[in-house]
C-alpha cells in the first residue's frame, strides 16, 4: 500500500490501533489477537462485525436462559467489537458499524449492573441521545459525572470507566453530541458543544438520583477539549477533567493522515482544506478559558500526538481555575499505554471534588 | 541458554507465560508489555517485584486519602505482580514472591468490594488459610462456590473469577491446600486434597451467609483434578467444575520441563525420579470417579498440554455423574486464550446448578 507520493503507508489498523486503549475499554485481549491473526482474506471490518455477531448470539442465548448479567456483558462486548470494526474507515462501513454498536449497547443497557437508562433531549430540534447510570449501593442523590466522547468515541465506549465511577458512588451520564455516534447523521461537528452538554445537564439535574450541586464533567481526547468548553461556560459543573484534551487545533497539520480523515468525516467536509479550516476555527476554546473557575484536572502523555504545549495554553489562559496538571513522561494519547493507574487517579481526584469529606 | 543436550531452550518466561491467562486473571496488559520490554539487565523476578512495590505504594497513598476501593484494587494488582514474579522459579525467589503475594492480598482483602474475610482451619495440626466473600446484594444465605487453585496458582489469584460469581449472587470460598501458597512450607503436595476441601466446607457450611445445601466446587488446572476428587468424596457438593483438569498423570513424561520443575518443587522431592513417582501415584482419582454423582462440567482445550484423552477417562469412569463436556477446538490449557466466553459459560452453568429456577 502506498500513498500518493509513492512511499509506503501503514494499514489503518496499524496506524491507529492502540491495544492499550482497546483493552482498558473492555475489548478482550483474545479478540485483538484473533483480529490480528485473522485469515488475510477477511477484512478488519468483516472480522470485527463477525465478532460482534458472535457476541450478540451469545447474549441472546444467555438472556433466554435467564443469565441477564452475562447477556449484558456479551452485548457490551459485541458493541465494542462493532465500534472497533468501523472506527478506521469513513465510508459505508462507518455507518454500518456505528449502527450495530448502538443497537447492541441498547440491548445491553437494561441488563447492565447498574442498568443504563436511555434518555433523549432536544437541541435545535435535533435529538441528543444518552444514558444515565446510578450506583447500586448507597443513598442518592448521587454526585454525578457527565462523560464526553471524542473524535470517534461515543457514549457506548465508556462502560469500563463508568464501572470505576459507579463503584465509588458516582452516577454517570453519557451522550452523543455533534459529530458523534447517533447524532452525527443529523448534526456534524460544531463549535458549540457546550450547548449540548448543558442541555443534558438540564435533564440530568432534575433526576431524583442526581445531586445537582455535585456534577463534574470528564472528557477524553477531543472530549477533553469539550470538557474545558463545557465547564468554562456552564457554572453548574463543579469540577472538570480534560483527559488527553487540548485548547486549540493549531497543530492540525501535524495530525496523522487517519486522524485528518476522521476530522473530515465528522465535519462532513467535501475537501481536506474545508475540513482543516472548520476544525481550526471550531475547535478553539482559548477565548473562553478565562471563564473556567472550577478545579480542573489536566492529564497528558508526553508521547501524545497532541502536543504537550496544549497544557501550557490552558495554564496561561485558565488563570482563575485551580489546575491539577499531570503530565506522564511515558504516556501516549490519553495514557492508554500505562494501564489502570492514570484512570484510577482521575477517578479518585474527581471523587475528592464531588464528595469532599468534612 | 541451552539444556543438557545442548539444544536451545526457552527462557522460563517464554516457555510458561500465557498472556491470555494473566490478563483474564487481572494483570494489566500494560504491565505485561512493560515486563517484556524491560531493561535486559533487570531480571523478570526483579521487574515484577518492583511492579508489586509500586502498586503497594499507590495502594498506601490511596488508602491514606480515603480511596479504599482504589487501594484494594492497587493491592490486588501488586499481589498479582508478586505472583507472576515468582511462578517461574523454584529457588528463594519462589518463597519471596509468594510471601509478597500473600501480604499484599491480605492488605487488599478488607478493602475489596465485597471484602474477603480471612479464615483459618486446621487439618492434621496444619493451618489451612482461606477467604470467604459474599455478594453485596440479595438476601443470604447464598449459594456458594469453593474455588481450588492449581500447581502454582493459589487463593489470591481467583479475584477476577470471584467477581464474576459474586455479580451473579454466588458467594466464594478460596483456600490454599497442600503444596499451594501459604500451606506449602508446612505441607507439600499430598494425595488427599479432598480432606482439606472438606475441612473448609466444615467451616463454610456453618456461616450464616452460606447456604449449606447449595455448595459447588470449581477447580482450575491441577485444581480441576482436585475438584473431581473433592466432589467424588464429599457429598455436600451438589455441582463440580473441572476446568482444564485431569483424572491422572499418566502423561507426566510429556509435561514441559518447567512444569516438571514445578511438580518437583511442590512435592518437595530431591530428585526428578522421586517427583515423577509421587506425582503419578498421588495425582490419580480414577479409583474414586465411580463415586462422583453430581452434575459435573468438564472444560478442556484441544491445544492443552494436558491430553484431551483425560476427558475420556472421566467419561468412562464417572458413570453415575451427569457430565457436561465442553471441548474447545481452539482452546489452550484452561482455554485462557479464548477470552471471557469460556469463563462466563462455566459461571452460568454453575449458577444453573446452584440456583435452579422453579
Short mmCIF file of N, CA, C and O in Angstrom, two decimals, chain B residues 166-276:
data_model
loop_
_atom_site.label_atom_id
_atom_site.label_comp_id
_atom_site.label_asym_id
_atom_site.label_seq_id
_atom_site.Cartn_x
_atom_site.Cartn_y
_atom_site.Cartn_z
N UNK B 166 -19.64 -13.49 42.18
CA UNK B 166 -20.31 -12.60 43.13
C UNK B 166 -21.36 -11.74 42.43
O UNK B 166 -22.45 -11.49 42.98
N UNK B 167 -21.05 -11.29 41.22
CA UNK B 167 -22.01 -10.47 40.47
C UNK B 167 -23.29 -11.24 40.18
O UNK B 167 -24.35 -10.65 39.97
N UNK B 168 -23.18 -12.56 40.19
CA UNK B 168 -24.34 -13.42 39.91
C UNK B 168 -24.94 -13.99 41.20
O UNK B 168 -25.71 -14.96 41.16
N UNK B 169 -24.55 -13.43 42.32
CA UNK B 169 -25.18 -13.82 43.57
C UNK B 169 -24.62 -15.08 44.20
O UNK B 169 -25.28 -15.70 45.04
N UNK B 170 -23.41 -15.46 43.81
CA UNK B 170 -22.79 -16.67 44.36
C UNK B 170 -21.62 -16.28 45.26
O UNK B 170 -20.71 -15.56 44.83
N UNK B 171 -21.64 -16.73 46.50
CA UNK B 171 -20.53 -16.49 47.42
C UNK B 171 -19.33 -17.34 47.01
O UNK B 171 -19.48 -18.36 46.34
N UNK B 172 -18.15 -16.91 47.42
CA UNK B 172 -16.94 -17.65 47.06
C UNK B 172 -16.11 -17.98 48.29
O UNK B 172 -16.02 -17.21 49.23
N UNK B 173 -15.50 -19.16 48.23
CA UNK B 173 -14.57 -19.60 49.28
C UNK B 173 -13.29 -20.06 48.57
O UNK B 173 -13.36 -20.89 47.66
N UNK B 174 -12.17 -19.51 48.98
CA UNK B 174 -10.88 -19.93 48.42
C UNK B 174 -9.96 -20.32 49.56
O UNK B 174 -10.11 -19.85 50.68
N UNK B 175 -9.00 -21.17 49.25
CA UNK B 175 -8.02 -21.54 50.28
C UNK B 175 -6.78 -22.12 49.62
O UNK B 175 -6.79 -22.43 48.43
N UNK B 176 -5.73 -22.21 50.39
CA UNK B 176 -4.52 -22.92 49.94
C UNK B 176 -4.52 -24.31 50.57
O UNK B 176 -4.63 -24.44 51.80
N UNK B 177 -4.38 -25.31 49.74
CA UNK B 177 -4.27 -26.69 50.23
C UNK B 177 -2.81 -27.15 50.15
O UNK B 177 -1.90 -26.36 49.88
N UNK B 178 -2.59 -28.44 50.33
CA UNK B 178 -1.23 -29.00 50.29
C UNK B 178 -0.48 -28.61 49.02
O UNK B 178 -1.03 -28.69 47.92
N UNK B 179 0.74 -28.15 49.20
CA UNK B 179 1.57 -27.79 48.05
C UNK B 179 1.32 -26.40 47.51
O UNK B 179 2.03 -25.97 46.60
N UNK B 180 0.33 -25.72 48.05
CA UNK B 180 -0.07 -24.42 47.49
C UNK B 180 0.22 -23.27 48.45
O UNK B 180 -0.07 -23.35 49.65
N UNK B 181 0.75 -22.19 47.91
CA UNK B 181 0.85 -20.92 48.60
C UNK B 181 1.31 -21.02 50.04
O UNK B 181 2.37 -21.54 50.35
N UNK B 182 0.48 -20.51 50.94
CA UNK B 182 0.85 -20.47 52.35
C UNK B 182 1.00 -21.84 52.98
O UNK B 182 1.70 -22.00 53.99
N UNK B 183 0.31 -22.85 52.45
CA UNK B 183 0.40 -24.18 53.06
C UNK B 183 1.68 -24.91 52.71
O UNK B 183 2.16 -25.76 53.47
N UNK B 184 2.24 -24.60 51.54
CA UNK B 184 3.36 -25.41 51.05
C UNK B 184 4.51 -25.57 52.04
O UNK B 184 5.01 -26.70 52.22
N UNK B 185 4.97 -24.50 52.71
CA UNK B 185 6.11 -24.70 53.61
C UNK B 185 5.84 -25.75 54.69
O UNK B 185 6.75 -26.43 55.14
N UNK B 186 4.56 -25.89 55.06
CA UNK B 186 4.23 -26.85 56.10
C UNK B 186 3.81 -28.20 55.51
O UNK B 186 4.17 -29.26 56.04
N UNK B 187 3.07 -28.15 54.41
CA UNK B 187 2.52 -29.37 53.83
C UNK B 187 2.71 -29.36 52.31
O UNK B 187 2.01 -28.65 51.60
N UNK B 188 3.64 -30.15 51.81
CA UNK B 188 3.76 -30.24 50.35
C UNK B 188 2.62 -31.06 49.75
O UNK B 188 1.72 -31.53 50.47
N UNK B 189 2.69 -31.24 48.45
CA UNK B 189 1.64 -31.96 47.72
C UNK B 189 1.29 -33.30 48.37
O UNK B 189 2.19 -34.04 48.78
N UNK B 190 0.00 -33.59 48.45
CA UNK B 190 -0.47 -34.86 49.00
C UNK B 190 -1.53 -35.45 48.08
O UNK B 190 -2.03 -34.77 47.19
N UNK B 191 -1.87 -36.67 48.36
CA UNK B 191 -2.87 -37.33 47.53
C UNK B 191 -4.29 -37.23 48.07
O UNK B 191 -5.22 -37.78 47.47
N UNK B 192 -4.45 -36.53 49.20
CA UNK B 192 -5.78 -36.49 49.82
C UNK B 192 -6.28 -35.05 49.95
O UNK B 192 -6.75 -34.63 51.01
N UNK B 193 -6.17 -34.31 48.85
CA UNK B 193 -6.60 -32.91 48.86
C UNK B 193 -8.04 -32.77 49.34
O UNK B 193 -8.41 -31.77 49.96
N UNK B 194 -8.85 -33.79 49.08
CA UNK B 194 -10.27 -33.68 49.43
C UNK B 194 -10.48 -33.52 50.94
O UNK B 194 -11.49 -32.93 51.36
N UNK B 195 -9.54 -33.97 51.73
CA UNK B 195 -9.68 -33.79 53.18
C UNK B 195 -9.59 -32.30 53.54
O UNK B 195 -10.23 -31.83 54.48
N UNK B 196 -8.80 -31.58 52.80
CA UNK B 196 -8.64 -30.15 53.05
C UNK B 196 -9.87 -29.39 52.54
O UNK B 196 -10.38 -28.50 53.19
N UNK B 197 -10.34 -29.78 51.36
CA UNK B 197 -11.57 -29.17 50.85
C UNK B 197 -12.71 -29.40 51.86
O UNK B 197 -13.47 -28.48 52.16
N UNK B 198 -12.79 -30.62 52.36
CA UNK B 198 -13.89 -30.94 53.28
C UNK B 198 -13.76 -30.15 54.59
O UNK B 198 -14.78 -29.72 55.16
N UNK B 199 -12.55 -29.97 55.05
CA UNK B 199 -12.35 -29.17 56.27
C UNK B 199 -12.82 -27.73 56.05
O UNK B 199 -13.41 -27.11 56.95
N UNK B 200 -12.58 -27.23 54.87
CA UNK B 200 -13.03 -25.88 54.55
C UNK B 200 -14.56 -25.83 54.47
O UNK B 200 -15.19 -24.89 54.95
N UNK B 201 -15.15 -26.86 53.92
CA UNK B 201 -16.62 -26.90 53.87
C UNK B 201 -17.20 -27.03 55.28
O UNK B 201 -18.22 -26.42 55.60
N UNK B 202 -16.52 -27.82 56.13
CA UNK B 202 -16.96 -27.90 57.54
C UNK B 202 -17.11 -26.50 58.12
O UNK B 202 -18.05 -26.20 58.86
N UNK B 203 -16.13 -25.67 57.81
CA UNK B 203 -16.16 -24.29 58.31
C UNK B 203 -17.22 -23.46 57.59
O UNK B 203 -18.05 -22.82 58.23
N UNK B 204 -17.20 -23.51 56.26
CA UNK B 204 -18.05 -22.60 55.49
C UNK B 204 -19.53 -22.90 55.68
O UNK B 204 -20.36 -21.98 55.74
N UNK B 205 -19.88 -24.17 55.79
CA UNK B 205 -21.31 -24.50 55.84
C UNK B 205 -21.99 -23.99 57.10
O UNK B 205 -23.21 -23.90 57.15
N UNK B 206 -21.19 -23.65 58.09
CA UNK B 206 -21.78 -23.11 59.32
C UNK B 206 -21.96 -21.60 59.27
O UNK B 206 -22.58 -21.01 60.16
N UNK B 207 -21.39 -20.96 58.27
CA UNK B 207 -21.51 -19.50 58.17
C UNK B 207 -22.95 -19.13 57.81
O UNK B 207 -23.56 -19.76 56.94
N UNK B 208 -23.49 -18.10 58.46
CA UNK B 208 -24.88 -17.74 58.16
C UNK B 208 -25.08 -17.29 56.71
O UNK B 208 -26.17 -17.42 56.16
N UNK B 209 -24.01 -16.77 56.06
CA UNK B 209 -24.16 -16.28 54.70
C UNK B 209 -24.06 -17.39 53.65
O UNK B 209 -24.31 -17.16 52.47
N UNK B 210 -23.69 -18.60 54.07
CA UNK B 210 -23.53 -19.71 53.14
C UNK B 210 -24.73 -20.66 53.24
O UNK B 210 -25.10 -21.09 54.32
N UNK B 211 -25.34 -20.95 52.09
CA UNK B 211 -26.42 -21.93 52.06
C UNK B 211 -25.77 -23.31 51.91
O UNK B 211 -25.30 -23.68 50.83
N UNK B 212 -25.80 -24.05 53.01
CA UNK B 212 -25.05 -25.32 53.03
C UNK B 212 -25.65 -26.36 52.08
O UNK B 212 -25.01 -27.37 51.78
N UNK B 213 -26.86 -26.11 51.61
CA UNK B 213 -27.47 -27.08 50.69
C UNK B 213 -27.13 -26.76 49.23
O UNK B 213 -27.56 -27.47 48.32
N UNK B 214 -26.40 -25.66 49.02
CA UNK B 214 -26.09 -25.26 47.63
C UNK B 214 -24.63 -24.86 47.51
O UNK B 214 -24.29 -23.70 47.34
N UNK B 215 -23.77 -25.85 47.62
CA UNK B 215 -22.33 -25.59 47.51
C UNK B 215 -21.77 -26.36 46.32
O UNK B 215 -22.02 -27.56 46.17
N UNK B 216 -21.04 -25.66 45.49
CA UNK B 216 -20.36 -26.29 44.36
C UNK B 216 -18.86 -26.16 44.51
O UNK B 216 -18.37 -25.37 45.32
N UNK B 217 -18.13 -26.93 43.72
CA UNK B 217 -16.67 -26.84 43.76
C UNK B 217 -16.16 -26.60 42.34
O UNK B 217 -16.64 -27.22 41.38
N UNK B 218 -15.22 -25.67 42.22
CA UNK B 218 -14.64 -25.31 40.92
C UNK B 218 -13.13 -25.35 41.06
O UNK B 218 -12.57 -24.64 41.90
N UNK B 219 -12.48 -26.16 40.25
CA UNK B 219 -11.03 -26.20 40.30
C UNK B 219 -10.43 -26.01 38.93
O UNK B 219 -10.96 -26.50 37.93
N UNK B 220 -9.31 -25.30 38.90
CA UNK B 220 -8.66 -24.97 37.62
C UNK B 220 -7.33 -25.69 37.52
O UNK B 220 -6.58 -25.72 38.50
N UNK B 221 -7.08 -26.25 36.38
CA UNK B 221 -5.81 -26.95 36.11
C UNK B 221 -5.68 -28.09 37.12
O UNK B 221 -6.61 -28.89 37.24
N UNK B 222 -4.59 -28.17 37.86
CA UNK B 222 -4.49 -29.20 38.89
C UNK B 222 -5.69 -29.11 39.85
O UNK B 222 -6.17 -30.13 40.36
N UNK B 223 -6.19 -27.90 40.05
CA UNK B 223 -7.40 -27.74 40.87
C UNK B 223 -8.60 -28.46 40.26
O UNK B 223 -9.52 -28.86 40.99
N UNK B 224 -8.59 -28.61 38.95
CA UNK B 224 -9.66 -29.36 38.29
C UNK B 224 -9.62 -30.84 38.66
O UNK B 224 -10.67 -31.50 38.77
N UNK B 225 -8.42 -31.35 38.84
CA UNK B 225 -8.25 -32.71 39.35
C UNK B 225 -8.77 -32.79 40.79
O UNK B 225 -9.55 -33.68 41.15
N UNK B 226 -8.34 -31.82 41.60
CA UNK B 226 -8.80 -31.81 43.00
C UNK B 226 -10.33 -31.66 43.10
O UNK B 226 -10.94 -32.17 44.03
N UNK B 227 -10.90 -30.93 42.17
CA UNK B 227 -12.36 -30.74 42.21
C UNK B 227 -13.07 -32.08 42.00
O UNK B 227 -14.05 -32.40 42.69
N UNK B 228 -12.57 -32.87 41.04
CA UNK B 228 -13.17 -34.20 40.81
C UNK B 228 -13.06 -35.04 42.07
O UNK B 228 -14.01 -35.70 42.51
N UNK B 229 -11.90 -35.01 42.68
CA UNK B 229 -11.66 -35.79 43.90
C UNK B 229 -12.56 -35.30 45.04
O UNK B 229 -13.18 -36.10 45.76
N UNK B 230 -12.65 -33.99 45.18
CA UNK B 230 -13.44 -33.43 46.28
C UNK B 230 -14.92 -33.73 46.11
O UNK B 230 -15.61 -34.09 47.07
N UNK B 231 -15.41 -33.57 44.89
CA UNK B 231 -16.84 -33.81 44.66
C UNK B 231 -17.17 -35.29 44.75
O UNK B 231 -18.28 -35.67 45.17
N UNK B 232 -16.24 -36.14 44.36
CA UNK B 232 -16.49 -37.59 44.44
C UNK B 232 -16.56 -38.06 45.89
O UNK B 232 -17.31 -38.99 46.21
N UNK B 233 -15.80 -37.39 46.76
CA UNK B 233 -15.62 -37.92 48.11
C UNK B 233 -16.33 -37.10 49.19
O UNK B 233 -16.28 -37.46 50.37
N UNK B 234 -16.98 -36.02 48.82
CA UNK B 234 -17.73 -35.23 49.81
C UNK B 234 -19.09 -34.92 49.21
O UNK B 234 -19.20 -34.09 48.30
N UNK B 235 -20.13 -35.58 49.74
CA UNK B 235 -21.43 -35.45 49.10
C UNK B 235 -22.15 -34.14 49.44
O UNK B 235 -23.31 -33.96 49.06
N UNK B 236 -21.46 -33.23 50.11
CA UNK B 236 -22.07 -31.92 50.34
C UNK B 236 -21.97 -31.03 49.08
O UNK B 236 -22.68 -30.04 48.97
N UNK B 237 -21.11 -31.39 48.16
CA UNK B 237 -21.06 -30.65 46.90
C UNK B 237 -22.19 -31.10 45.98
O UNK B 237 -22.33 -32.30 45.75
N UNK B 238 -22.93 -30.13 45.45
CA UNK B 238 -24.01 -30.51 44.54
C UNK B 238 -23.66 -30.25 43.08
O UNK B 238 -24.45 -30.53 42.19
N UNK B 239 -22.48 -29.71 42.84
CA UNK B 239 -22.02 -29.48 41.46
C UNK B 239 -20.50 -29.37 41.46
O UNK B 239 -19.90 -28.99 42.46
N UNK B 240 -19.90 -29.69 40.31
CA UNK B 240 -18.44 -29.72 40.20
C UNK B 240 -18.01 -29.20 38.83
O UNK B 240 -18.63 -29.55 37.82
N UNK B 241 -16.99 -28.38 38.82
CA UNK B 241 -16.38 -27.97 37.55
C UNK B 241 -14.91 -28.33 37.57
O UNK B 241 -14.18 -27.94 38.49
N UNK B 242 -14.50 -29.08 36.57
CA UNK B 242 -13.09 -29.39 36.37
C UNK B 242 -12.64 -28.60 35.14
O UNK B 242 -12.92 -28.96 34.00
N UNK B 243 -11.94 -27.52 35.41
CA UNK B 243 -11.59 -26.50 34.41
C UNK B 243 -10.13 -26.76 33.99
O UNK B 243 -9.22 -26.38 34.70
N UNK B 244 -10.01 -27.46 32.87
CA UNK B 244 -8.66 -27.80 32.42
C UNK B 244 -7.98 -28.82 33.32
O UNK B 244 -6.76 -28.83 33.45
N UNK B 245 -8.78 -29.67 33.95
CA UNK B 245 -8.24 -30.65 34.90
C UNK B 245 -7.88 -31.97 34.23
O UNK B 245 -7.75 -32.06 33.00
N UNK B 246 -7.75 -32.99 35.07
CA UNK B 246 -7.37 -34.32 34.58
C UNK B 246 -7.66 -35.34 35.66
O UNK B 246 -7.81 -35.00 36.83
N UNK B 247 -7.72 -36.60 35.25
CA UNK B 247 -8.01 -37.68 36.20
C UNK B 247 -6.73 -38.30 36.75
O UNK B 247 -6.68 -38.74 37.89
N UNK B 248 -5.69 -38.34 35.91
CA UNK B 248 -4.45 -38.99 36.31
C UNK B 248 -3.28 -38.28 35.65
O UNK B 248 -3.45 -37.44 34.77
N UNK B 249 -2.06 -38.65 36.07
CA UNK B 249 -0.86 -38.05 35.50
C UNK B 249 -0.05 -39.07 34.69
O UNK B 249 1.18 -39.00 34.64
N UNK B 250 -0.77 -39.99 34.04
CA UNK B 250 -0.06 -40.96 33.20
C UNK B 250 0.78 -40.27 32.12
O UNK B 250 1.74 -40.86 31.61
N UNK B 251 0.42 -39.05 31.80
CA UNK B 251 1.16 -38.32 30.76
C UNK B 251 2.30 -37.49 31.34
O UNK B 251 2.81 -36.58 30.67
N UNK B 252 2.69 -37.79 32.56
CA UNK B 252 3.73 -36.99 33.22
C UNK B 252 4.95 -36.75 32.33
O UNK B 252 5.47 -35.64 32.26
N UNK B 253 5.38 -37.77 31.62
CA UNK B 253 6.62 -37.65 30.84
C UNK B 253 6.50 -36.63 29.70
O UNK B 253 7.51 -36.15 29.19
N UNK B 254 5.27 -36.31 29.33
CA UNK B 254 5.07 -35.34 28.25
C UNK B 254 4.98 -33.90 28.75
O UNK B 254 4.84 -32.98 27.95
N UNK B 255 5.02 -33.71 30.04
CA UNK B 255 4.93 -32.35 30.58
C UNK B 255 6.17 -31.55 30.16
O UNK B 255 7.24 -32.11 29.90
N UNK B 256 6.04 -30.24 30.15
CA UNK B 256 7.18 -29.39 29.78
C UNK B 256 8.20 -29.42 30.92
O UNK B 256 7.86 -29.71 32.08
N UNK B 257 9.45 -29.11 30.61
CA UNK B 257 10.49 -29.08 31.67
C UNK B 257 10.11 -28.15 32.83
O UNK B 257 10.32 -28.50 34.00
N UNK B 258 9.53 -26.99 32.51
CA UNK B 258 9.14 -26.07 33.58
C UNK B 258 8.09 -26.66 34.48
O UNK B 258 8.12 -26.50 35.69
N UNK B 259 7.12 -27.34 33.88
CA UNK B 259 6.06 -27.94 34.69
C UNK B 259 6.63 -29.05 35.57
O UNK B 259 6.24 -29.19 36.74
N UNK B 260 7.57 -29.80 35.02
CA UNK B 260 8.21 -30.83 35.85
C UNK B 260 8.97 -30.21 37.03
O UNK B 260 8.96 -30.75 38.13
N UNK B 261 9.62 -29.07 36.77
CA UNK B 261 10.29 -28.36 37.87
C UNK B 261 9.28 -27.96 38.93
O UNK B 261 9.55 -28.01 40.14
N UNK B 262 8.14 -27.53 38.47
CA UNK B 262 7.10 -27.08 39.38
C UNK B 262 6.58 -28.25 40.22
O UNK B 262 6.39 -28.13 41.43
N UNK B 263 6.39 -29.40 39.58
CA UNK B 263 5.96 -30.59 40.31
C UNK B 263 7.01 -30.98 41.36
O UNK B 263 6.69 -31.33 42.49
N UNK B 264 8.27 -30.92 40.93
CA UNK B 264 9.35 -31.31 41.85
C UNK B 264 9.35 -30.40 43.08
O UNK B 264 9.54 -30.85 44.21
N UNK B 265 9.09 -29.13 42.82
CA UNK B 265 9.08 -28.17 43.92
C UNK B 265 7.92 -28.46 44.88
O UNK B 265 8.13 -28.56 46.10
N UNK B 266 6.73 -28.58 44.36
CA UNK B 266 5.56 -28.70 45.26
C UNK B 266 5.51 -30.06 45.96
O UNK B 266 4.85 -30.19 47.00
N UNK B 267 6.18 -31.06 45.36
CA UNK B 267 6.24 -32.34 46.07
C UNK B 267 7.42 -32.38 47.04
O UNK B 267 7.58 -33.36 47.77
N UNK B 268 8.23 -31.33 47.03
CA UNK B 268 9.43 -31.27 47.88
C UNK B 268 10.32 -32.49 47.65
O UNK B 268 10.82 -33.11 48.59
N UNK B 269 10.45 -32.83 46.38
CA UNK B 269 11.25 -34.01 46.02
C UNK B 269 12.71 -33.62 45.85
O UNK B 269 13.03 -32.53 45.41
N UNK B 270 13.59 -34.58 46.14
CA UNK B 270 15.02 -34.34 45.98
C UNK B 270 15.47 -34.61 44.56
O UNK B 270 16.42 -34.00 44.07
N UNK B 271 14.81 -35.53 43.91
CA UNK B 271 15.24 -35.92 42.56
C UNK B 271 14.04 -35.89 41.60
O UNK B 271 12.88 -35.94 42.02
N UNK B 272 14.37 -35.83 40.31
CA UNK B 272 13.32 -35.85 39.29
C UNK B 272 12.52 -37.16 39.38
O UNK B 272 11.30 -37.17 39.22
N UNK B 273 13.23 -38.24 39.63
CA UNK B 273 12.57 -39.54 39.66
C UNK B 273 11.59 -39.62 40.84
O UNK B 273 10.48 -40.15 40.72
N UNK B 274 12.03 -39.10 41.97
CA UNK B 274 11.16 -39.09 43.16
C UNK B 274 9.90 -38.26 42.87
O UNK B 274 8.78 -38.65 43.22
N UNK B 275 10.09 -37.13 42.23
CA UNK B 275 8.95 -36.28 41.90
C UNK B 275 7.99 -37.00 40.96
O UNK B 275 6.77 -37.03 41.18
N UNK B 276 8.55 -37.60 39.93
CA UNK B 276 7.73 -38.31 38.95
C UNK B 276 6.89 -39.40 39.64
O UNK B 276 5.68 -39.52 39.40
#
